[in-house]
Each structure stands twice: as C-alpha cells, then as structure tokens.
PDB file of C-alpha atoms in Angstrom:
ATOM      1  CA  UNK A 209       0.088 -42.543   3.835  1.00  0.00           C
ATOM      2  CA  UNK A 210       1.803 -40.759   0.933  1.00  0.00           C
ATOM      3  CA  UNK A 211       2.601 -37.090   1.058  1.00  0.00           C
ATOM      4  CA  UNK A 212       0.889 -34.747  -1.478  1.00  0.00           C
ATOM      5  CA  UNK A 213       4.222 -34.390  -3.290  1.00  0.00           C
ATOM      6  CA  UNK A 214       4.433 -38.130  -3.884  1.00  0.00           C
ATOM      7  CA  UNK A 215       0.947 -38.168  -5.539  1.00  0.00           C
ATOM      8  CA  UNK A 216       1.596 -35.263  -7.866  1.00  0.00           C
ATOM      9  CA  UNK A 217       2.160 -36.489 -11.412  1.00  0.00           C
ATOM     10  CA  UNK A 218       2.414 -40.159 -10.281  1.00  0.00           C
ATOM     11  CA  UNK A 219       0.449 -43.046 -11.689  1.00  0.00           C
ATOM     12  CA  UNK A 220      -1.476 -42.946  -8.368  1.00  0.00           C
ATOM     13  CA  UNK A 221      -3.009 -39.591  -9.363  1.00  0.00           C
ATOM     14  CA  UNK A 222      -4.861 -40.429 -12.614  1.00  0.00           C
ATOM     15  CA  UNK A 223      -6.450 -37.325 -14.078  1.00  0.00           C
ATOM     16  CA  UNK A 224      -4.402 -34.834 -12.207  1.00  0.00           C
ATOM     17  CA  UNK A 225      -2.754 -32.423 -14.473  1.00  0.00           C
ATOM     18  CA  UNK A 226       0.963 -32.161 -14.444  1.00  0.00           C
ATOM     19  CA  UNK A 227       2.610 -29.503 -12.419  1.00  0.00           C
ATOM     20  CA  UNK A 228       3.642 -27.746 -15.608  1.00  0.00           C
ATOM     21  CA  UNK A 229       0.055 -27.809 -16.988  1.00  0.00           C
ATOM     22  CA  UNK A 230      -1.293 -26.622 -13.752  1.00  0.00           C
ATOM     23  CA  UNK A 231       0.421 -23.234 -14.027  1.00  0.00           C
ATOM     24  CA  UNK A 232      -1.972 -20.333 -14.534  1.00  0.00           C
ATOM     25  CA  UNK A 233      -2.222 -18.454 -17.753  1.00  0.00           C
ATOM     26  CA  UNK A 234       0.343 -15.657 -17.833  1.00  0.00           C
ATOM     27  CA  UNK A 235      -2.467 -12.948 -18.046  1.00  0.00           C
ATOM     28  CA  UNK A 236      -4.277 -14.172 -14.959  1.00  0.00           C
ATOM     29  CA  UNK A 237      -3.099 -14.829 -11.495  1.00  0.00           C
ATOM     30  CA  UNK A 238      -4.549 -17.749  -9.504  1.00  0.00           C
ATOM     31  CA  UNK A 239      -6.821 -16.830  -6.675  1.00  0.00           C
ATOM     32  CA  UNK A 240      -6.973 -13.190  -7.703  1.00  0.00           C
ATOM     33  CA  UNK A 241     -10.340 -12.859  -6.035  1.00  0.00           C
ATOM     34  CA  UNK A 242      -9.181 -14.035  -2.694  1.00  0.00           C
ATOM     35  CA  UNK A 243      -7.141 -11.423  -0.965  1.00  0.00           C
ATOM     36  CA  UNK A 244      -4.857 -12.641   1.832  1.00  0.00           C
ATOM     37  CA  UNK A 245      -5.589 -11.677   5.403  1.00  0.00           C
ATOM     38  CA  UNK A 246      -9.309 -10.792   5.004  1.00  0.00           C
ATOM     39  CA  UNK A 247     -10.598 -12.555   8.206  1.00  0.00           C
ATOM     40  CA  UNK A 248     -11.808  -9.980  10.684  1.00  0.00           C
ATOM     41  CA  UNK A 249     -12.317  -7.414   7.981  1.00  0.00           C
ATOM     42  CA  UNK A 250     -15.634  -6.547   6.454  1.00  0.00           C
ATOM     43  CA  UNK A 251     -15.045  -8.476   3.220  1.00  0.00           C
ATOM     44  CA  UNK A 252     -17.618 -10.480   1.394  1.00  0.00           C
ATOM     45  CA  UNK A 253     -16.606 -13.240  -1.086  1.00  0.00           C
ATOM     46  CA  UNK A 254     -19.333 -14.168  -3.557  1.00  0.00           C
ATOM     47  CA  UNK A 255     -19.244 -17.897  -4.288  1.00  0.00           C
ATOM     48  CA  UNK A 256     -21.561 -20.105  -6.304  1.00  0.00           C
ATOM     49  CA  UNK A 257     -21.637 -23.856  -5.972  1.00  0.00           C
ATOM     50  CA  UNK A 258     -23.006 -26.774  -7.874  1.00  0.00           C
ATOM     51  CA  UNK A 259     -23.100 -25.177 -11.406  1.00  0.00           C
ATOM     52  CA  UNK A 260     -23.058 -24.590 -14.205  1.00  0.00           C
ATOM     53  CA  UNK A 261     -26.908 -24.629 -14.040  1.00  0.00           C
ATOM     54  CA  UNK A 262     -29.839 -23.014 -15.679  1.00  0.00           C
ATOM     55  CA  UNK A 263     -29.149 -19.914 -13.390  1.00  0.00           C
ATOM     56  CA  UNK A 264     -25.553 -19.443 -14.479  1.00  0.00           C
ATOM     57  CA  UNK A 265     -26.168 -17.152 -17.522  1.00  0.00           C
ATOM     58  CA  UNK A 266     -28.311 -14.789 -15.348  1.00  0.00           C
ATOM     59  CA  UNK A 267     -25.723 -14.731 -12.573  1.00  0.00           C
ATOM     60  CA  UNK A 268     -22.971 -13.894 -15.035  1.00  0.00           C
ATOM     61  CA  UNK A 269     -25.099 -11.155 -16.617  1.00  0.00           C
ATOM     62  CA  UNK A 270     -25.744  -9.601 -13.195  1.00  0.00           C
ATOM     63  CA  UNK A 271     -22.094  -9.758 -12.234  1.00  0.00           C
ATOM     64  CA  UNK A 272     -21.085  -8.160 -15.571  1.00  0.00           C
ATOM     65  CA  UNK A 273     -23.696  -5.440 -15.166  1.00  0.00           C
ATOM     66  CA  UNK A 274     -22.284  -4.515 -11.769  1.00  0.00           C
ATOM     67  CA  UNK A 275     -18.598  -5.027 -12.550  1.00  0.00           C
ATOM     68  CA  UNK A 276     -18.528  -7.692  -9.742  1.00  0.00           C
ATOM     69  CA  UNK A 277     -16.506 -10.946  -9.533  1.00  0.00           C
ATOM     70  CA  UNK A 278     -17.211 -14.236  -7.874  1.00  0.00           C
ATOM     71  CA  UNK A 279     -15.847 -17.701  -7.506  1.00  0.00           C
ATOM     72  CA  UNK A 280     -17.719 -20.560  -9.153  1.00  0.00           C
ATOM     73  CA  UNK A 281     -17.282 -24.011  -7.631  1.00  0.00           C
ATOM     74  CA  UNK A 282     -18.255 -26.177 -10.550  1.00  0.00           C
ATOM     75  CA  UNK A 283     -19.280 -29.847 -10.835  1.00  0.00           C
ATOM     76  CA  UNK A 284     -17.346 -31.794 -13.392  1.00  0.00           C
ATOM     77  CA  UNK A 285     -20.359 -33.629 -14.703  1.00  0.00           C
ATOM     78  CA  UNK A 286     -22.089 -30.348 -15.483  1.00  0.00           C
ATOM     79  CA  UNK A 287     -19.189 -28.646 -17.369  1.00  0.00           C
ATOM     80  CA  UNK A 288     -20.272 -27.795 -20.893  1.00  0.00           C
ATOM     81  CA  UNK A 289     -20.969 -24.897 -23.199  1.00  0.00           C
ATOM     82  CA  UNK A 290     -19.199 -21.584 -22.833  1.00  0.00           C
ATOM     83  CA  UNK A 291     -20.094 -20.728 -19.207  1.00  0.00           C
ATOM     84  CA  UNK A 292     -16.629 -21.396 -17.831  1.00  0.00           C
ATOM     85  CA  UNK A 293     -14.964 -19.296 -20.590  1.00  0.00           C
ATOM     86  CA  UNK A 294     -17.299 -16.448 -19.797  1.00  0.00           C
ATOM     87  CA  UNK A 295     -16.519 -16.701 -16.079  1.00  0.00           C
ATOM     88  CA  UNK A 296     -12.844 -16.273 -16.875  1.00  0.00           C
ATOM     89  CA  UNK A 297     -13.536 -13.438 -19.303  1.00  0.00           C
ATOM     90  CA  UNK A 298     -15.313 -11.583 -16.542  1.00  0.00           C
ATOM     91  CA  UNK A 299     -12.441 -12.096 -14.144  1.00  0.00           C
ATOM     92  CA  UNK A 300     -14.226 -14.726 -12.016  1.00  0.00           C
ATOM     93  CA  UNK A 301     -12.431 -17.684 -10.432  1.00  0.00           C
ATOM     94  CA  UNK A 302     -13.359 -21.250 -11.641  1.00  0.00           C
ATOM     95  CA  UNK A 303     -13.000 -23.716  -8.798  1.00  0.00           C
ATOM     96  CA  UNK A 304     -13.432 -27.447  -8.325  1.00  0.00           C
ATOM     97  CA  UNK A 305     -16.530 -28.750  -6.455  1.00  0.00           C
ATOM     98  CA  UNK A 306     -15.831 -32.439  -7.427  1.00  0.00           C
ATOM     99  CA  UNK A 307     -17.168 -34.423 -10.277  1.00  0.00           C
ATOM    100  CA  UNK A 308     -20.329 -35.829  -8.885  1.00  0.00           C
ATOM    101  CA  UNK A 309     -21.017 -33.914  -5.574  1.00  0.00           C
ATOM    102  CA  UNK A 310     -20.306 -36.883  -3.298  1.00  0.00           C
ATOM    103  CA  UNK A 311     -19.695 -36.444   0.391  1.00  0.00           C
ATOM    104  CA  UNK A 312     -15.808 -36.677   0.523  1.00  0.00           C
ATOM    105  CA  UNK A 313     -15.907 -37.936   4.115  1.00  0.00           C
ATOM    106  CA  UNK A 314     -17.660 -41.033   2.871  1.00  0.00           C
ATOM    107  CA  UNK A 315     -14.980 -41.725   0.254  1.00  0.00           C
ATOM    108  CA  UNK A 316     -11.627 -43.367   0.522  1.00  0.00           C
ATOM    109  CA  UNK A 317      -8.398 -41.709  -0.619  1.00  0.00           C
ATOM    110  CA  UNK A 318      -8.509 -43.127  -4.189  1.00  0.00           C
ATOM    111  CA  UNK A 319     -12.109 -42.085  -4.597  1.00  0.00           C
ATOM    112  CA  UNK A 320     -11.472 -38.518  -3.335  1.00  0.00           C
ATOM    113  CA  UNK A 321      -8.589 -38.243  -5.760  1.00  0.00           C
ATOM    114  CA  UNK A 322     -10.726 -39.453  -8.678  1.00  0.00           C
ATOM    115  CA  UNK A 323     -13.578 -36.988  -7.839  1.00  0.00           C
ATOM    116  CA  UNK A 324     -11.189 -34.010  -7.649  1.00  0.00           C
ATOM    117  CA  UNK A 325      -8.835 -34.975 -10.439  1.00  0.00           C
ATOM    118  CA  UNK A 326     -11.619 -35.700 -12.949  1.00  0.00           C
ATOM    119  CA  UNK A 327     -13.284 -32.363 -12.343  1.00  0.00           C
ATOM    120  CA  UNK A 328      -9.902 -30.556 -12.578  1.00  0.00           C
ATOM    121  CA  UNK A 329      -9.171 -32.306 -15.874  1.00  0.00           C
ATOM    122  CA  UNK A 330     -12.563 -31.163 -17.233  1.00  0.00           C
ATOM    123  CA  UNK A 331     -11.963 -27.607 -16.129  1.00  0.00           C
ATOM    124  CA  UNK A 332      -8.584 -27.581 -17.823  1.00  0.00           C
ATOM    125  CA  UNK A 333     -10.214 -28.869 -21.017  1.00  0.00           C
ATOM    126  CA  UNK A 334     -12.753 -26.090 -20.848  1.00  0.00           C
ATOM    127  CA  UNK A 335     -10.576 -23.094 -20.054  1.00  0.00           C
ATOM    128  CA  UNK A 336      -6.962 -24.215 -20.306  1.00  0.00           C
ATOM    129  CA  UNK A 337      -6.241 -23.502 -16.675  1.00  0.00           C
ATOM    130  CA  UNK A 338      -6.227 -25.682 -13.614  1.00  0.00           C
ATOM    131  CA  UNK A 339      -8.306 -24.589 -10.548  1.00  0.00           C
ATOM    132  CA  UNK A 340      -6.393 -23.498  -7.482  1.00  0.00           C
ATOM    133  CA  UNK A 341      -9.314 -24.081  -4.993  1.00  0.00           C
ATOM    134  CA  UNK A 342     -11.752 -26.844  -4.328  1.00  0.00           C
ATOM    135  CA  UNK A 343     -14.757 -26.877  -2.003  1.00  0.00           C
ATOM    136  CA  UNK A 344     -15.979 -30.157  -0.531  1.00  0.00           C
ATOM    137  CA  UNK A 345     -19.671 -30.813  -1.177  1.00  0.00           C
ATOM    138  CA  UNK A 346     -21.820 -30.178   1.932  1.00  0.00           C
ATOM    139  CA  UNK A 347     -18.681 -28.666   3.557  1.00  0.00           C
ATOM    140  CA  UNK A 348     -17.637 -32.299   4.349  1.00  0.00           C
ATOM    141  CA  UNK A 349     -13.921 -32.118   3.837  1.00  0.00           C
ATOM    142  CA  UNK A 350     -11.501 -34.862   5.061  1.00  0.00           C
ATOM    143  CA  UNK A 351      -7.803 -35.484   5.481  1.00  0.00           C
ATOM    144  CA  UNK A 352      -7.808 -37.749   2.389  1.00  0.00           C
ATOM    145  CA  UNK A 353      -9.642 -35.054   0.388  1.00  0.00           C
ATOM    146  CA  UNK A 354      -7.158 -32.436   1.392  1.00  0.00           C
ATOM    147  CA  UNK A 355      -4.224 -34.698   0.443  1.00  0.00           C
ATOM    148  CA  UNK A 356      -5.893 -35.365  -2.927  1.00  0.00           C
ATOM    149  CA  UNK A 357      -6.519 -31.661  -3.401  1.00  0.00           C
ATOM    150  CA  UNK A 358      -2.944 -30.840  -2.792  1.00  0.00           C
ATOM    151  CA  UNK A 359      -1.789 -33.655  -5.174  1.00  0.00           C
ATOM    152  CA  UNK A 360      -3.934 -31.922  -7.835  1.00  0.00           C
ATOM    153  CA  UNK A 361      -2.419 -28.467  -7.012  1.00  0.00           C
ATOM    154  CA  UNK A 362      -5.435 -27.185  -5.008  1.00  0.00           C
ATOM    155  CA  UNK A 363      -6.228 -26.081  -1.485  1.00  0.00           C
ATOM    156  CA  UNK A 364      -9.622 -26.403   0.188  1.00  0.00           C
ATOM    157  CA  UNK A 365     -11.949 -23.486   0.737  1.00  0.00           C
ATOM    158  CA  UNK A 366     -14.949 -23.527   3.018  1.00  0.00           C
ATOM    159  CA  UNK A 367     -17.126 -20.718   4.269  1.00  0.00           C
ATOM    160  CA  UNK A 368     -17.535 -18.653   7.396  1.00  0.00           C
ATOM    161  CA  UNK A 369     -21.232 -18.110   6.932  1.00  0.00           C
ATOM    162  CA  UNK A 370     -23.664 -20.457   5.284  1.00  0.00           C
ATOM    163  CA  UNK A 371     -26.433 -18.511   3.597  1.00  0.00           C
ATOM    164  CA  UNK A 372     -28.552 -21.703   3.445  1.00  0.00           C
ATOM    165  CA  UNK A 373     -29.917 -20.425   0.171  1.00  0.00           C
ATOM    166  CA  UNK A 374     -30.636 -24.067  -0.790  1.00  0.00           C
ATOM    167  CA  UNK A 375     -33.371 -24.072   1.851  1.00  0.00           C
ATOM    168  CA  UNK A 376     -34.719 -20.551   1.602  1.00  0.00           C
ATOM    169  CA  UNK A 377     -34.947 -18.485  -1.617  1.00  0.00           C
ATOM    170  CA  UNK A 378     -36.140 -15.208  -0.147  1.00  0.00           C
ATOM    171  CA  UNK A 379     -33.511 -12.595  -0.816  1.00  0.00           C
ATOM    172  CA  UNK A 380     -34.151 -10.542   2.305  1.00  0.00           C
ATOM    173  CA  UNK A 381     -33.798 -13.689   4.518  1.00  0.00           C
ATOM    174  CA  UNK A 382     -30.590 -14.691   2.786  1.00  0.00           C
ATOM    175  CA  UNK A 383     -29.207 -11.189   3.118  1.00  0.00           C
ATOM    176  CA  UNK A 384     -29.939 -11.143   6.816  1.00  0.00           C
ATOM    177  CA  UNK A 385     -27.990 -14.379   7.339  1.00  0.00           C
ATOM    178  CA  UNK A 386     -24.893 -13.233   5.592  1.00  0.00           C
ATOM    179  CA  UNK A 387     -24.596  -9.499   6.371  1.00  0.00           C
TER     180      UNK A 387
END
C-alpha cells in the first residue's frame, strides 16, 4: 500500500488536483461550516447529499431567506448550471459525494480514486476550489476510499444521525428522528 502522500500529484492519481490548486480561495476558509469539537454539544450540521437536483434551487432559496448555511455533498455527474456557484456565494460548503454514487466498499483502490478525483476535478472546474470533505455513498466508506480521499486533499465525513429522509418525506417524522 502506498501512503496518501505518495499518491498526491502522482500519475497514480489521475484527476486529483495538484496541492497548489487545492488551496482554498483566499476569501474563504475551507470547512468554515464545521467547527471543531462539536461532538457532545447541541449542534446541528445541515447537509444535503446526491445533488444538485430539481430541489437544489428551492433549498438554496430557503437557506438564503433564513441566513442559514449547509454543506452540499454533490455528485460529479450532476454538476452543471450555476448551483455550485450560488452555494459558495451563500457561504455553503461544496463537498464531494463521488462521481457516480457507487458503494466505495465494493470498489478497489484505483476505482475509489477515480470516483473521488473525477468529482473533485468537476467541482474545481465549477467553482475554482477543491472540496475539503467527501462523504461515501450509503455511508459505506473504506480504507481504500479514505486513502484516495487523502490523496485528493479530502477527509471523510459521515453522520451521527441518519434522518432517513430518502424513505420518509414527512417533515414531522424527519424532525423527530434528528432532534
């Protein structure tokens, strides 16, 4: 196994942005919406996976109306339009959710690297910034995926509470699960 440092910028990491290109824009810190040491406190992090989608515009409008921020874990094959630029303008975090939403535990190291690197490359093309976080689809992370994430300058983010909003759309039910 190679260490994450050995992958960064090497021919074995196609699609990963260089360390220099992965630096955040000077006006925006990476992971600004993820304060350190929040476990155990009453803190809620709003995250949205699998977009951009037909719901993204409405979500962004609601966030803007309430002055709220969120993290968007986007799929590389869905990146298009101005959604990601608007996320950044509103102070939201744009994160990597792979290119095609494959279960990373079912992929080998090279395939994990391709899924994460391709999505990151598309994010950089859209907003000029590399993502700092990735979230494995279905929460199925793996050692190979974490190594690939580190090679692309990212760390893995999961969740403490699954709202299961994919199976139940009633707002009251979802709220009772997460609060």
